[in-house]
Amino acid sequence: MSVTVRVPAKVNVQLAVGAARPDGFHDLANVFLAVGLYDEITVTPADELRVTCEGPDAGQVPLDGTNLAARAAIALAERYGRSPGVHIHIAKDIPVAGGMAGGSADGAGALVACDALWETGARRDELLGICAELGSDVPFSLVGGAALGIGRGEQLTPLEVGGTFHWVFAMAGRGLSTPAVFREFDRLGEGTDIPEPVASQELLAALAKGDPDALAAAVSNDLQPAALSLFPELAGTLAAGRAAGALTALVSGSGPTTAFLARDPESAAAVAQALVSSGTCRTVRTSSGPAPGATVATAG
């Protein structure tokens, strides 16, 4: 028997970041929107835990115990007193190290897949608790749709979305380390008063209405200056997308993927073509959201 779970990427339409806490983390007001770029996680019984991966940039994905999919399998096995012997195969389509929660998606997908394979019967809140232990973005990968994440981003409140939002994502020529971006955020903010992070009511209203113009006016990412400081070339990509007619442009999460909101699929296609022609990025993808969270695709 094997189980395959499909799990989406995310874009942060708002990422408000507070000052560093004593534990090194930052309080966030993180408005997640799941988008239709998916990894597929397939788990099959095996004598020992093993991870394999295929797809774009699969060579950058760790296949040892640091992989969030492996950690998810171990965490669930330990909770239910069983061996984590399973072969986890990751079919990547979410950009690697791109600020779109690809690793977190794999963790959530493996957790749901192992739960189904082992028939543990774990409650939803139990799975979400394991997700939160694995990483700040992992719970949202399980839930999908749209949500406000507070704390480290792991405490989720689902949000209403009144329509479909069309996006273009430009992948950069190299990755960015999320911890490095947060360190740069701290460095840039040293000696200043950093306000408590709060969700934008204008942004939440724009999501609820499904209004792309209102959403474009309200998006924000407090990590963007840090990402641009470490990767200045991203400014050229952002400018190229805006010049091509994107309603707004921003760094996705900690980057280096850049995200462009378009009015409709035709506008998204035009922005994507202009970005390809600009030479400011490696690859370009179009997608839309919201998308469902981790979902069992096949089992048998």
PDB file of C-alpha atoms in Angstrom:
ATOM      1  CA  MET A   1       0.000   0.000   0.000  1.00  0.00           C
ATOM      2  CA  SER A   2       1.073   3.581  -0.603  1.00  0.00           C
ATOM      3  CA  VAL A   3      -0.469   6.983   0.070  1.00  0.00           C
ATOM      4  CA  THR A   4       0.099  10.156  -1.965  1.00  0.00           C
ATOM      5  CA  VAL A   5      -0.694  13.581  -0.538  1.00  0.00           C
ATOM      6  CA  ARG A   6      -0.821  16.816  -2.528  1.00  0.00           C
ATOM      7  CA  VAL A   7       0.210  19.966  -0.645  1.00  0.00           C
ATOM      8  CA  PRO A   8       0.363  23.601  -1.855  1.00  0.00           C
ATOM      9  CA  ALA A   9       2.847  26.445  -1.846  1.00  0.00           C
ATOM     10  CA  LYS A  10       2.056  29.718  -0.088  1.00  0.00           C
ATOM     11  CA  VAL A  11       2.518  33.410  -0.598  1.00  0.00           C
ATOM     12  CA  ASN A  12       2.534  35.857   2.308  1.00  0.00           C
ATOM     13  CA  VAL A  13       0.248  38.735   1.384  1.00  0.00           C
ATOM     14  CA  GLN A  14       1.204  40.346   4.687  1.00  0.00           C
ATOM     15  CA  LEU A  15       4.231  39.561   6.803  1.00  0.00           C
ATOM     16  CA  ALA A  16       4.490  41.880   9.807  1.00  0.00           C
ATOM     17  CA  VAL A  17       7.520  41.085  11.974  1.00  0.00           C
ATOM     18  CA  GLY A  18       8.100  42.102  15.581  1.00  0.00           C
ATOM     19  CA  ALA A  19      11.374  42.457  17.436  1.00  0.00           C
ATOM     20  CA  ALA A  20      13.431  39.383  18.280  1.00  0.00           C
ATOM     21  CA  ARG A  21      12.138  37.505  21.330  1.00  0.00           C
ATOM     22  CA  PRO A  22      14.391  36.066  24.060  1.00  0.00           C
ATOM     23  CA  ASP A  23      14.084  32.634  22.383  1.00  0.00           C
ATOM     24  CA  GLY A  24      15.401  34.083  19.111  1.00  0.00           C
ATOM     25  CA  PHE A  25      12.083  33.870  17.286  1.00  0.00           C
ATOM     26  CA  HIS A  26       9.991  36.875  16.219  1.00  0.00           C
ATOM     27  CA  ASP A  27       6.309  37.486  16.818  1.00  0.00           C
ATOM     28  CA  LEU A  28       4.511  37.682  13.484  1.00  0.00           C
ATOM     29  CA  ALA A  29       1.244  38.736  11.934  1.00  0.00           C
ATOM     30  CA  ASN A  30       1.464  36.520   8.899  1.00  0.00           C
ATOM     31  CA  VAL A  31      -1.373  36.416   6.357  1.00  0.00           C
ATOM     32  CA  PHE A  32      -0.936  33.249   4.331  1.00  0.00           C
ATOM     33  CA  LEU A  33      -2.574  32.476   0.998  1.00  0.00           C
ATOM     34  CA  ALA A  34      -2.132  28.986  -0.433  1.00  0.00           C
ATOM     35  CA  VAL A  35      -1.533  28.896  -4.192  1.00  0.00           C
ATOM     36  CA  GLY A  36      -1.817  26.135  -6.750  1.00  0.00           C
ATOM     37  CA  LEU A  37       1.802  25.013  -7.035  1.00  0.00           C
ATOM     38  CA  TYR A  38       2.035  21.594  -5.403  1.00  0.00           C
ATOM     39  CA  ASP A  39       4.473  19.038  -4.090  1.00  0.00           C
ATOM     40  CA  GLU A  40       3.288  15.423  -3.996  1.00  0.00           C
ATOM     41  CA  ILE A  41       4.454  13.250  -1.111  1.00  0.00           C
ATOM     42  CA  THR A  42       4.164   9.471  -1.482  1.00  0.00           C
ATOM     43  CA  VAL A  43       4.802   7.151   1.455  1.00  0.00           C
ATOM     44  CA  THR A  44       5.282   3.391   1.175  1.00  0.00           C
ATOM     45  CA  PRO A  45       6.121   0.867   3.913  1.00  0.00           C
ATOM     46  CA  ALA A  46       9.860   0.128   4.152  1.00  0.00           C
ATOM     47  CA  ASP A  47      12.339  -1.563   6.481  1.00  0.00           C
ATOM     48  CA  GLU A  48      13.794   1.802   7.468  1.00  0.00           C
ATOM     49  CA  LEU A  49      13.108   5.488   6.959  1.00  0.00           C
ATOM     50  CA  ARG A  50      14.283   6.681   3.555  1.00  0.00           C
ATOM     51  CA  VAL A  51      13.696   9.922   1.619  1.00  0.00           C
ATOM     52  CA  THR A  52      13.994  10.402  -2.145  1.00  0.00           C
ATOM     53  CA  CYS A  53      13.182  13.447  -4.239  1.00  0.00           C
ATOM     54  CA  GLU A  54      12.646  14.361  -7.886  1.00  0.00           C
ATOM     55  CA  GLY A  55      11.748  17.550  -9.727  1.00  0.00           C
ATOM     56  CA  PRO A  56      13.233  21.030 -10.269  1.00  0.00           C
ATOM     57  CA  ASP A  57      16.232  21.657  -7.992  1.00  0.00           C
ATOM     58  CA  ALA A  58      15.708  18.299  -6.261  1.00  0.00           C
ATOM     59  CA  GLY A  59      19.456  18.117  -5.711  1.00  0.00           C
ATOM     60  CA  GLN A  60      19.168  20.939  -3.165  1.00  0.00           C
ATOM     61  CA  VAL A  61      16.686  19.008  -0.993  1.00  0.00           C
ATOM     62  CA  PRO A  62      18.293  17.245   2.004  1.00  0.00           C
ATOM     63  CA  LEU A  63      17.511  13.536   2.120  1.00  0.00           C
ATOM     64  CA  ASP A  64      18.628  12.910   5.707  1.00  0.00           C
ATOM     65  CA  GLY A  65      16.955  13.402   9.067  1.00  0.00           C
ATOM     66  CA  THR A  66      16.928  17.186   8.685  1.00  0.00           C
ATOM     67  CA  ASN A  67      14.263  16.942   5.984  1.00  0.00           C
ATOM     68  CA  LEU A  68      10.932  18.052   7.450  1.00  0.00           C
ATOM     69  CA  ALA A  69       9.155  15.120   5.794  1.00  0.00           C
ATOM     70  CA  ALA A  70      11.457  12.683   7.622  1.00  0.00           C
ATOM     71  CA  ARG A  71      11.020  14.588  10.872  1.00  0.00           C
ATOM     72  CA  ALA A  72       7.234  14.458  10.470  1.00  0.00           C
ATOM     73  CA  ALA A  73       7.284  10.683  10.023  1.00  0.00           C
ATOM     74  CA  ILE A  74       9.502  10.250  13.079  1.00  0.00           C
ATOM     75  CA  ALA A  75       7.320  12.544  15.216  1.00  0.00           C
ATOM     76  CA  LEU A  76       4.120  10.690  14.345  1.00  0.00           C
ATOM     77  CA  ALA A  77       5.756   7.268  14.806  1.00  0.00           C
ATOM     78  CA  GLU A  78       7.091   8.222  18.234  1.00  0.00           C
ATOM     79  CA  ARG A  79       3.680   9.479  19.313  1.00  0.00           C
ATOM     80  CA  TYR A  80       2.059   6.180  18.400  1.00  0.00           C
ATOM     81  CA  GLY A  81       4.862   3.871  19.520  1.00  0.00           C
ATOM     82  CA  ARG A  82       5.716   2.435  16.156  1.00  0.00           C
ATOM     83  CA  SER A  83       8.659   2.223  13.803  1.00  0.00           C
ATOM     84  CA  PRO A  84       9.071   5.106  11.342  1.00  0.00           C
ATOM     85  CA  GLY A  85      10.016   2.614   8.623  1.00  0.00           C
ATOM     86  CA  VAL A  86       8.669   4.244   5.476  1.00  0.00           C
ATOM     87  CA  HIS A  87       9.936   5.344   2.079  1.00  0.00           C
ATOM     88  CA  ILE A  88       9.026   9.009   1.542  1.00  0.00           C
ATOM     89  CA  HIS A  89       9.188  10.153  -2.079  1.00  0.00           C
ATOM     90  CA  ILE A  90       8.873  13.881  -2.766  1.00  0.00           C
ATOM     91  CA  ALA A  91       7.835  15.029  -6.238  1.00  0.00           C
ATOM     92  CA  LYS A  92       8.852  18.711  -6.129  1.00  0.00           C
ATOM     93  CA  ASP A  93       7.058  21.456  -7.978  1.00  0.00           C
ATOM     94  CA  ILE A  94       7.226  24.151  -5.269  1.00  0.00           C
ATOM     95  CA  PRO A  95      10.431  26.197  -5.650  1.00  0.00           C
ATOM     96  CA  VAL A  96      13.254  25.051  -3.371  1.00  0.00           C
ATOM     97  CA  ALA A  97      14.554  27.645  -0.877  1.00  0.00           C
ATOM     98  CA  GLY A  98      12.212  30.172  -2.449  1.00  0.00           C
ATOM     99  CA  GLY A  99      10.201  31.572   0.452  1.00  0.00           C
ATOM    100  CA  MET A 100       7.095  29.607  -0.597  1.00  0.00           C
ATOM    101  CA  ALA A 101       7.174  27.008   2.208  1.00  0.00           C
ATOM    102  CA  GLY A 102       8.208  24.054   0.056  1.00  0.00           C
ATOM    103  CA  GLY A 103       9.976  22.287   2.919  1.00  0.00           C
ATOM    104  CA  SER A 104       7.080  22.997   5.262  1.00  0.00           C
ATOM    105  CA  ALA A 105       4.673  21.651   2.666  1.00  0.00           C
ATOM    106  CA  ASP A 106       6.665  18.424   2.502  1.00  0.00           C
ATOM    107  CA  GLY A 107       6.514  18.096   6.293  1.00  0.00           C
ATOM    108  CA  ALA A 108       2.748  18.557   6.371  1.00  0.00           C
ATOM    109  CA  GLY A 109       2.282  16.241   3.404  1.00  0.00           C
ATOM    110  CA  ALA A 110       4.378  13.463   4.949  1.00  0.00           C
ATOM    111  CA  LEU A 111       2.496  13.800   8.234  1.00  0.00           C
ATOM    112  CA  VAL A 112      -0.902  13.435   6.554  1.00  0.00           C
ATOM    113  CA  ALA A 113       0.378  10.599   4.360  1.00  0.00           C
ATOM    114  CA  CYS A 114       1.862   8.626   7.262  1.00  0.00           C
ATOM    115  CA  ASP A 115      -1.280   9.184   9.311  1.00  0.00           C
ATOM    116  CA  ALA A 116      -3.328   7.645   6.494  1.00  0.00           C
ATOM    117  CA  LEU A 117      -0.847   4.840   5.795  1.00  0.00           C
ATOM    118  CA  TRP A 118      -0.531   3.816   9.440  1.00  0.00           C
ATOM    119  CA  GLU A 119      -4.233   4.447  10.190  1.00  0.00           C
ATOM    120  CA  THR A 120      -3.305   6.188  13.426  1.00  0.00           C
ATOM    121  CA  GLY A 121      -6.619   8.027  13.623  1.00  0.00           C
ATOM    122  CA  ALA A 122      -4.907  11.181  14.900  1.00  0.00           C
ATOM    123  CA  ARG A 123      -7.195  14.133  15.523  1.00  0.00           C
ATOM    124  CA  ARG A 124      -6.831  17.266  13.424  1.00  0.00           C
ATOM    125  CA  ASP A 125      -5.650  19.312  16.412  1.00  0.00           C
ATOM    126  CA  GLU A 126      -3.070  16.633  17.202  1.00  0.00           C
ATOM    127  CA  LEU A 127      -1.672  16.806  13.664  1.00  0.00           C
ATOM    128  CA  LEU A 128      -1.587  20.601  13.865  1.00  0.00           C
ATOM    129  CA  GLY A 129       0.328  20.357  17.151  1.00  0.00           C
ATOM    130  CA  ILE A 130       2.964  18.157  15.521  1.00  0.00           C
ATOM    131  CA  CYS A 131       3.123  20.603  12.598  1.00  0.00           C
ATOM    132  CA  ALA A 132       3.798  23.480  14.996  1.00  0.00           C
ATOM    133  CA  GLU A 133       6.646  21.513  16.583  1.00  0.00           C
ATOM    134  CA  LEU A 134       8.176  20.948  13.146  1.00  0.00           C
ATOM    135  CA  GLY A 135       8.184  24.591  12.033  1.00  0.00           C
ATOM    136  CA  SER A 136       6.335  27.887  11.932  1.00  0.00           C
ATOM    137  CA  ASP A 137       4.901  27.478   8.407  1.00  0.00           C
ATOM    138  CA  VAL A 138       4.037  23.770   8.613  1.00  0.00           C
ATOM    139  CA  PRO A 139       0.562  24.162  10.186  1.00  0.00           C
ATOM    140  CA  PHE A 140      -0.595  26.408   7.326  1.00  0.00           C
ATOM    141  CA  SER A 141       0.610  23.862   4.766  1.00  0.00           C
ATOM    142  CA  LEU A 142      -1.770  21.402   6.415  1.00  0.00           C
ATOM    143  CA  VAL A 143      -4.700  23.845   6.516  1.00  0.00           C
ATOM    144  CA  GLY A 144      -4.366  25.714   3.203  1.00  0.00           C
ATOM    145  CA  GLY A 145      -6.842  28.321   1.970  1.00  0.00           C
ATOM    146  CA  ALA A 146      -6.046  31.594   3.702  1.00  0.00           C
ATOM    147  CA  ALA A 147      -5.204  32.189   7.337  1.00  0.00           C
ATOM    148  CA  LEU A 148      -3.731  34.670   9.774  1.00  0.00           C
ATOM    149  CA  GLY A 149      -0.793  33.213  11.665  1.00  0.00           C
ATOM    150  CA  ILE A 150       0.330  34.816  14.918  1.00  0.00           C
ATOM    151  CA  GLY A 151       2.988  33.858  17.469  1.00  0.00           C
ATOM    152  CA  ARG A 152       5.739  32.416  15.267  1.00  0.00           C
ATOM    153  CA  GLY A 153       3.065  32.109  12.580  1.00  0.00           C
ATOM    154  CA  GLU A 154       1.878  28.713  13.799  1.00  0.00           C
ATOM    155  CA  GLN A 155      -1.278  29.907  15.624  1.00  0.00           C
ATOM    156  CA  LEU A 156      -3.802  30.038  12.799  1.00  0.00           C
ATOM    157  CA  THR A 157      -7.161  31.685  12.258  1.00  0.00           C
ATOM    158  CA  PRO A 158      -8.821  30.774   8.924  1.00  0.00           C
ATOM    159  CA  LEU A 159      -9.756  33.761   6.754  1.00  0.00           C
ATOM    160  CA  GLU A 160     -12.585  34.274   4.312  1.00  0.00           C
ATOM    161  CA  VAL A 161     -11.592  34.773   0.677  1.00  0.00           C
ATOM    162  CA  GLY A 162     -14.235  36.134  -1.682  1.00  0.00           C
ATOM    163  CA  GLY A 163     -12.642  35.287  -5.015  1.00  0.00           C
ATOM    164  CA  THR A 164      -9.622  33.972  -6.894  1.00  0.00           C
ATOM    165  CA  PHE A 165      -6.359  35.899  -6.952  1.00  0.00           C
ATOM    166  CA  HIS A 166      -3.967  35.456  -9.876  1.00  0.00           C
ATOM    167  CA  TRP A 167      -0.222  35.426  -9.261  1.00  0.00           C
ATOM    168  CA  VAL A 168       3.076  35.286 -11.115  1.00  0.00           C
ATOM    169  CA  PHE A 169       6.149  33.981  -9.292  1.00  0.00           C
ATOM    170  CA  ALA A 170       9.689  34.682 -10.462  1.00  0.00           C
ATOM    171  CA  MET A 171      12.376  32.304  -9.217  1.00  0.00           C
ATOM    172  CA  ALA A 172      15.831  33.716  -8.589  1.00  0.00           C
ATOM    173  CA  GLY A 173      19.154  32.258  -9.613  1.00  0.00           C
ATOM    174  CA  ARG A 174      20.104  31.323  -6.065  1.00  0.00           C
ATOM    175  CA  GLY A 175      18.467  30.765  -2.695  1.00  0.00           C
ATOM    176  CA  LEU A 176      18.235  32.804   0.481  1.00  0.00           C
ATOM    177  CA  SER A 177      18.512  31.421   3.992  1.00  0.00           C
ATOM    178  CA  THR A 178      15.474  32.288   6.111  1.00  0.00           C
ATOM    179  CA  PRO A 179      17.572  32.590   9.321  1.00  0.00           C
ATOM    180  CA  ALA A 180      19.992  34.882   7.479  1.00  0.00           C
ATOM    181  CA  VAL A 181      17.123  37.128   6.345  1.00  0.00           C
ATOM    182  CA  PHE A 182      15.803  37.389   9.908  1.00  0.00           C
ATOM    183  CA  ARG A 183      19.313  38.206  11.156  1.00  0.00           C
ATOM    184  CA  GLU A 184      19.536  40.967   8.558  1.00  0.00           C
ATOM    185  CA  PHE A 185      16.097  42.218   9.640  1.00  0.00           C
ATOM    186  CA  ASP A 186      17.428  42.456  13.202  1.00  0.00           C
ATOM    187  CA  ARG A 187      20.583  44.234  12.026  1.00  0.00           C
ATOM    188  CA  LEU A 188      18.661  46.787   9.953  1.00  0.00           C
ATOM    189  CA  GLY A 189      16.297  47.457  12.844  1.00  0.00           C
ATOM    190  CA  GLU A 190      18.964  47.761  15.523  1.00  0.00           C
ATOM    191  CA  GLY A 191      18.401  50.782  17.741  1.00  0.00           C
ATOM    192  CA  THR A 192      14.859  51.437  16.463  1.00  0.00           C
ATOM    193  CA  ASP A 193      11.477  50.764  18.047  1.00  0.00           C
ATOM    194  CA  ILE A 194       9.891  47.886  16.147  1.00  0.00           C
ATOM    195  CA  PRO A 195       6.095  47.929  16.574  1.00  0.00           C
ATOM    196  CA  GLU A 196       4.048  44.911  17.592  1.00  0.00           C
ATOM    197  CA  PRO A 197       2.925  43.068  14.460  1.00  0.00           C
ATOM    198  CA  VAL A 198      -0.793  43.349  13.671  1.00  0.00           C
ATOM    199  CA  ALA A 199      -2.877  42.234  10.712  1.00  0.00           C
ATOM    200  CA  SER A 200      -3.999  44.935   8.287  1.00  0.00           C
ATOM    201  CA  GLN A 201      -7.785  45.294   8.406  1.00  0.00           C
ATOM    202  CA  GLU A 202      -7.724  46.726   4.878  1.00  0.00           C
ATOM    203  CA  LEU A 203      -5.925  43.629   3.652  1.00  0.00           C
ATOM    204  CA  LEU A 204      -8.319  41.250   5.402  1.00  0.00           C
ATOM    205  CA  ALA A 205     -11.256  43.117   3.895  1.00  0.00           C
ATOM    206  CA  ALA A 206      -9.688  42.928   0.419  1.00  0.00           C
ATOM    207  CA  LEU A 207      -9.297  39.165   0.756  1.00  0.00           C
ATOM    208  CA  ALA A 208     -12.877  38.770   1.940  1.00  0.00           C
ATOM    209  CA  LYS A 209     -14.172  40.820  -1.025  1.00  0.00           C
ATOM    210  CA  GLY A 210     -11.922  39.091  -3.559  1.00  0.00           C
ATOM    211  CA  ASP A 211     -10.785  42.549  -4.701  1.00  0.00           C
ATOM    212  CA  PRO A 212      -7.345  42.429  -6.395  1.00  0.00           C
ATOM    213  CA  ASP A 213      -6.922  46.224  -6.528  1.00  0.00           C
ATOM    214  CA  ALA A 214      -7.612  46.594  -2.808  1.00  0.00           C
ATOM    215  CA  LEU A 215      -5.336  43.664  -2.027  1.00  0.00           C
ATOM    216  CA  ALA A 216      -2.560  45.174  -4.146  1.00  0.00           C
ATOM    217  CA  ALA A 217      -2.806  48.399  -2.153  1.00  0.00           C
ATOM    218  CA  ALA A 218      -2.559  46.570   1.171  1.00  0.00           C
ATOM    219  CA  VAL A 219       0.125  43.873   0.740  1.00  0.00           C
ATOM    220  CA  SER A 220       3.323  44.260   2.762  1.00  0.00           C
ATOM    221  CA  ASN A 221       6.385  42.297   3.793  1.00  0.00           C
ATOM    222  CA  ASP A 222       8.576  43.538   6.637  1.00  0.00           C
ATOM    223  CA  LEU A 223      11.313  41.106   5.560  1.00  0.00           C
ATOM    224  CA  GLN A 224      11.578  42.593   2.067  1.00  0.00           C
ATOM    225  CA  PRO A 225      14.218  45.250   2.950  1.00  0.00           C
ATOM    226  CA  ALA A 226      16.369  42.526   4.544  1.00  0.00           C
ATOM    227  CA  ALA A 227      15.975  40.225   1.534  1.00  0.00           C
ATOM    228  CA  LEU A 228      16.889  43.077  -0.835  1.00  0.00           C
ATOM    229  CA  SER A 229      19.889  43.965   1.324  1.00  0.00           C
ATOM    230  CA  LEU A 230      21.221  40.418   0.978  1.00  0.00           C
ATOM    231  CA  PHE A 231      20.118  39.971  -2.641  1.00  0.00           C
ATOM    232  CA  PRO A 232      20.024  43.444  -4.310  1.00  0.00           C
ATOM    233  CA  GLU A 233      19.346  41.986  -7.764  1.00  0.00           C
ATOM    234  CA  LEU A 234      15.767  41.215  -6.698  1.00  0.00           C
ATOM    235  CA  ALA A 235      14.969  44.937  -7.068  1.00  0.00           C
ATOM    236  CA  GLY A 236      15.371  44.567 -10.831  1.00  0.00           C
ATOM    237  CA  THR A 237      12.933  41.666 -10.926  1.00  0.00           C
ATOM    238  CA  LEU A 238      10.366  43.607  -8.898  1.00  0.00           C
ATOM    239  CA  ALA A 239      10.720  46.600 -11.210  1.00  0.00           C
ATOM    240  CA  ALA A 240      10.342  44.453 -14.342  1.00  0.00           C
ATOM    241  CA  GLY A 241       7.102  42.943 -13.073  1.00  0.00           C
ATOM    242  CA  ARG A 242       5.639  46.313 -12.131  1.00  0.00           C
ATOM    243  CA  ALA A 243       6.583  47.733 -15.531  1.00  0.00           C
ATOM    244  CA  ALA A 244       4.778  44.810 -17.172  1.00  0.00           C
ATOM    245  CA  GLY A 245       1.501  45.731 -15.505  1.00  0.00           C
ATOM    246  CA  ALA A 246       1.462  43.785 -12.239  1.00  0.00           C
ATOM    247  CA  LEU A 247      -0.907  45.339  -9.706  1.00  0.00           C
ATOM    248  CA  THR A 248       1.786  44.954  -7.057  1.00  0.00           C
ATOM    249  CA  ALA A 249       5.116  43.234  -6.540  1.00  0.00           C
ATOM    250  CA  LEU A 250       6.757  41.913  -3.397  1.00  0.00           C
ATOM    251  CA  VAL A 251       9.293  39.426  -2.128  1.00  0.00           C
ATOM    252  CA  SER A 252       7.533  36.207  -1.091  1.00  0.00           C
ATOM    253  CA  GLY A 253       8.215  35.579   2.595  1.00  0.00           C
ATOM    254  CA  SER A 254      11.953  35.526   3.229  1.00  0.00           C
ATOM    255  CA  GLY A 255      12.589  35.257  -0.536  1.00  0.00           C
ATOM    256  CA  PRO A 256      14.190  35.102  -2.937  1.00  0.00           C
ATOM    257  CA  THR A 257      11.078  34.287  -4.988  1.00  0.00           C
ATOM    258  CA  THR A 258       9.243  37.463  -6.020  1.00  0.00           C
ATOM    259  CA  ALA A 259       5.453  37.551  -6.311  1.00  0.00           C
ATOM    260  CA  PHE A 260       3.321  39.653  -8.656  1.00  0.00           C
ATOM    261  CA  LEU A 261      -0.440  40.078  -8.322  1.00  0.00           C
ATOM    262  CA  ALA A 262      -2.326  40.297 -11.613  1.00  0.00           C
ATOM    263  CA  ARG A 263      -5.914  41.273 -12.341  1.00  0.00           C
ATOM    264  CA  ASP A 264      -6.818  38.145 -14.323  1.00  0.00           C
ATOM    265  CA  PRO A 265      -5.210  35.109 -16.025  1.00  0.00           C
ATOM    266  CA  GLU A 266      -4.485  37.071 -19.209  1.00  0.00           C
ATOM    267  CA  SER A 267      -2.693  39.801 -17.308  1.00  0.00           C
ATOM    268  CA  ALA A 268      -0.737  37.170 -15.380  1.00  0.00           C
ATOM    269  CA  ALA A 269       0.390  35.573 -18.646  1.00  0.00           C
ATOM    270  CA  ALA A 270       1.568  38.957 -19.967  1.00  0.00           C
ATOM    271  CA  VAL A 271       3.506  39.705 -16.774  1.00  0.00           C
ATOM    272  CA  ALA A 272       5.071  36.239 -16.872  1.00  0.00           C
ATOM    273  CA  GLN A 273       6.210  36.694 -20.475  1.00  0.00           C
ATOM    274  CA  ALA A 274       7.700  40.097 -19.716  1.00  0.00           C
ATOM    275  CA  LEU A 275       9.601  38.703 -16.740  1.00  0.00           C
ATOM    276  CA  VAL A 276      11.007  35.871 -18.859  1.00  0.00           C
ATOM    277  CA  SER A 277      12.120  38.394 -21.475  1.00  0.00           C
ATOM    278  CA  SER A 278      13.630  40.729 -18.850  1.00  0.00           C
ATOM    279  CA  GLY A 279      16.421  38.307 -17.968  1.00  0.00           C
ATOM    280  CA  THR A 280      16.099  39.288 -14.303  1.00  0.00           C
ATOM    281  CA  CYS A 281      15.057  35.832 -13.042  1.00  0.00           C
ATOM    282  CA  ARG A 282      15.707  32.142 -13.659  1.00  0.00           C
ATOM    283  CA  THR A 283      12.197  30.779 -14.205  1.00  0.00           C
ATOM    284  CA  VAL A 284       8.632  32.070 -13.964  1.00  0.00           C
ATOM    285  CA  ARG A 285       5.415  30.347 -12.887  1.00  0.00           C
ATOM    286  CA  THR A 286       1.785  31.464 -12.860  1.00  0.00           C
ATOM    287  CA  SER A 287      -0.749  30.255 -10.336  1.00  0.00           C
ATOM    288  CA  SER A 288      -3.839  31.273  -8.398  1.00  0.00           C
ATOM    289  CA  GLY A 289      -5.184  31.057  -4.890  1.00  0.00           C
ATOM    290  CA  PRO A 290      -6.628  30.158  -2.532  1.00  0.00           C
ATOM    291  CA  ALA A 291      -5.775  26.463  -2.846  1.00  0.00           C
ATOM    292  CA  PRO A 292      -6.672  23.581  -0.509  1.00  0.00           C
ATOM    293  CA  GLY A 293      -4.223  22.365   2.104  1.00  0.00           C
ATOM    294  CA  ALA A 294      -2.634  18.923   2.355  1.00  0.00           C
ATOM    295  CA  THR A 295      -5.044  16.453   0.729  1.00  0.00           C
ATOM    296  CA  VAL A 296      -4.832  12.702   0.181  1.00  0.00           C
ATOM    297  CA  ALA A 297      -4.730  12.275  -3.605  1.00  0.00           C
ATOM    298  CA  THR A 298      -4.395   8.477  -3.849  1.00  0.00           C
ATOM    299  CA  ALA A 299      -4.298   5.609  -1.388  1.00  0.00           C
ATOM    300  CA  GLY A 300      -4.094   1.956  -2.194  1.00  0.00           C
TER     301      GLY A 300
END
